[in-house]
Amino acid sequence: MVVKLDLRTNKQEQQAEQERSPRHYILFSLAALFFISSLLVFAMGGYRLYAIGSARRAMA
């Protein structure tokens, strides 16, 4: 009886993991894309500020 109960809980856990996994992958991929895009935006903004500062130094 104990083994059957363990097998049932394992099957229920596997079914739950299979149902949850696509949603978790989608959320994780969206979070990763947002993080990478924000890093790129900050890097481009920092480079733009650096370019403006170096251009002002060159003009002076």
Backbone as CSV, one residue per row, in Angstrom:
resi,resn,N_x,N_y,N_z,CA_x,CA_y,CA_z,C_x,C_y,C_z
1,MET,0.821,-1.204,0.000,0.000,0.000,0.000,0.862,1.264,0.000
2,VAL,1.933,1.237,0.750,2.774,2.432,0.824,3.438,2.693,-0.520
3,VAL,3.872,1.617,-1.184,4.522,1.781,-2.479,3.541,2.346,-3.493
4,LYS,2.295,1.869,-3.464,1.300,2.382,-4.402,1.027,3.860,-4.144
5,LEU,0.971,4.251,-2.884,0.744,5.656,-2.585,1.923,6.503,-3.060
6,ASP,3.150,5.984,-2.869,4.323,6.706,-3.343,4.299,6.841,-4.856
7,LEU,3.935,5.772,-5.574,3.881,5.854,-7.024,2.826,6.853,-7.472
8,ARG,1.706,6.877,-6.781,0.662,7.833,-7.166,1.135,9.273,-6.952
9,THR,1.798,9.533,-5.828,2.263,10.898,-5.591,3.343,11.270,-6.600
10,ASN,4.205,10.335,-6.947,5.217,10.633,-7.953,4.573,10.929,-9.298
11,LYS,3.552,10.160,-9.661,2.871,10.436,-10.926,2.180,11.792,-10.876
12,GLN,1.573,12.119,-9.748,0.923,13.422,-9.642,1.950,14.547,-9.705
13,GLU,3.090,14.349,-9.076,4.136,15.377,-9.125,4.672,15.527,-10.540
14,GLN,4.862,14.420,-11.262,5.343,14.501,-12.637,4.328,15.214,-13.520
15,GLN,3.039,14.920,-13.332,2.022,15.602,-14.121,2.002,17.096,-13.791
16,ALA,2.160,17.417,-12.542,2.176,18.826,-12.152,3.393,19.533,-12.746
17,GLU,4.544,18.878,-12.733,5.735,19.477,-13.317,5.574,19.659,-14.819
18,GLN,4.975,18.683,-15.492,4.769,18.818,-16.928,3.792,19.939,-17.240
19,GLU,2.801,20.151,-16.391,1.868,21.239,-16.622,2.487,22.594,-16.310
20,ARG,3.343,22.652,-15.311,3.925,23.933,-14.915,5.105,24.331,-15.796
21,SER,5.847,23.387,-16.313,7.132,23.700,-16.930,7.049,24.655,-18.120
22,PRO,6.101,24.541,-19.049,6.107,25.507,-20.160,5.895,26.937,-19.686
23,ARG,5.000,27.120,-18.705,4.759,28.474,-18.218,6.005,29.034,-17.546
24,HIS,6.706,28.191,-16.790,7.932,28.660,-16.136,9.004,28.991,-17.166
25,TYR,9.120,28.181,-18.219,10.108,28.483,-19.249,9.777,29.793,-19.947
26,ILE,8.495,30.034,-20.212,8.113,31.279,-20.881,8.417,32.476,-19.982
27,LEU,8.052,32.381,-18.698,8.310,33.494,-17.782,9.801,33.735,-17.619
28,PHE,10.574,32.641,-17.504,12.017,32.802,-17.342,12.647,33.418,-18.581
29,SER,12.207,32.988,-19.775,12.778,33.539,-21.000,12.409,35.012,-21.154
30,LEU,11.178,35.383,-20.793,10.796,36.796,-20.862,11.612,37.633,-19.888
31,ALA,11.822,37.109,-18.683,12.624,37.846,-17.702,14.068,37.989,-18.181
32,ALA,14.606,36.930,-18.774,15.982,37.000,-19.279,16.091,37.993,-20.434
33,LEU,15.118,37.991,-21.331,15.139,38.956,-22.437,15.035,40.392,-21.924
34,PHE,14.175,40.617,-20.940,14.051,41.961,-20.387,15.345,42.399,-19.718
35,PHE,15.989,41.477,-18.976,17.242,41.809,-18.300,18.345,42.138,-19.306
36,ILE,18.458,41.317,-20.357,19.498,41.541,-21.360,19.247,42.836,-22.117
37,SER,17.975,43.099,-22.463,17.672,44.335,-23.191,17.946,45.564,-22.318
38,SER,17.637,45.474,-21.020,17.914,46.612,-20.148,19.421,46.832,-20.019
39,LEU,20.194,45.755,-19.957,21.647,45.914,-19.927,22.153,46.584,-21.195
40,LEU,21.607,46.184,-22.341,22.023,46.809,-23.601,21.644,48.286,-23.639
41,VAL,20.453,48.607,-23.139,20.029,50.010,-23.132,20.949,50.837,-22.241
42,PHE,21.278,50.318,-21.057,22.185,51.058,-20.175,23.573,51.183,-20.782
43,ALA,24.043,50.140,-21.460,25.362,50.204,-22.086,25.387,51.239,-23.206
44,MET,24.329,51.266,-24.021,24.283,52.241,-25.108,24.176,53.669,-24.557
45,GLY,23.411,53.844,-23.490,23.312,55.166,-22.883,24.641,55.621,-22.306
46,GLY,25.345,54.702,-21.655,26.661,55.050,-21.131,27.657,55.369,-22.232
47,TYR,27.607,54.624,-23.329,28.509,54.907,-24.449,28.171,56.241,-25.088
48,ARG,26.857,56.558,-25.158,26.451,57.833,-25.735,26.962,58.987,-24.885
49,LEU,26.828,58.848,-23.544,27.345,59.893,-22.669,28.867,60.016,-22.808
50,TYR,29.543,58.884,-22.937,30.998,58.919,-23.117,31.368,59.597,-24.435
51,ALA,30.613,59.298,-25.504,30.905,59.898,-26.806,30.660,61.395,-26.779
52,ILE,29.581,61.829,-26.106,29.296,63.267,-26.023,30.407,63.970,-25.224
53,GLY,30.824,63.330,-24.120,31.879,63.937,-23.317,33.197,64.013,-24.067
54,SER,33.541,62.976,-24.821,34.796,63.011,-25.569,34.710,64.007,-26.724
55,ALA,33.530,64.174,-27.321,33.378,65.172,-28.383,33.513,66.572,-27.817
56,ARG,32.964,66.814,-26.611,33.103,68.134,-26.006,34.561,68.407,-25.656
57,ARG,35.265,67.354,-25.205,36.683,67.552,-24.910,37.466,67.834,-26.179
58,ALA,37.087,67.201,-27.283,37.787,67.437,-28.539,37.500,68.838,-29.075
59,MET,36.281,69.328,-28.854,35.938,70.661,-29.348,36.667,71.729,-28.536
60,ALA,36.905,71.508,-27.260,37.507,72.542,-26.415,39.005,72.636,-26.614
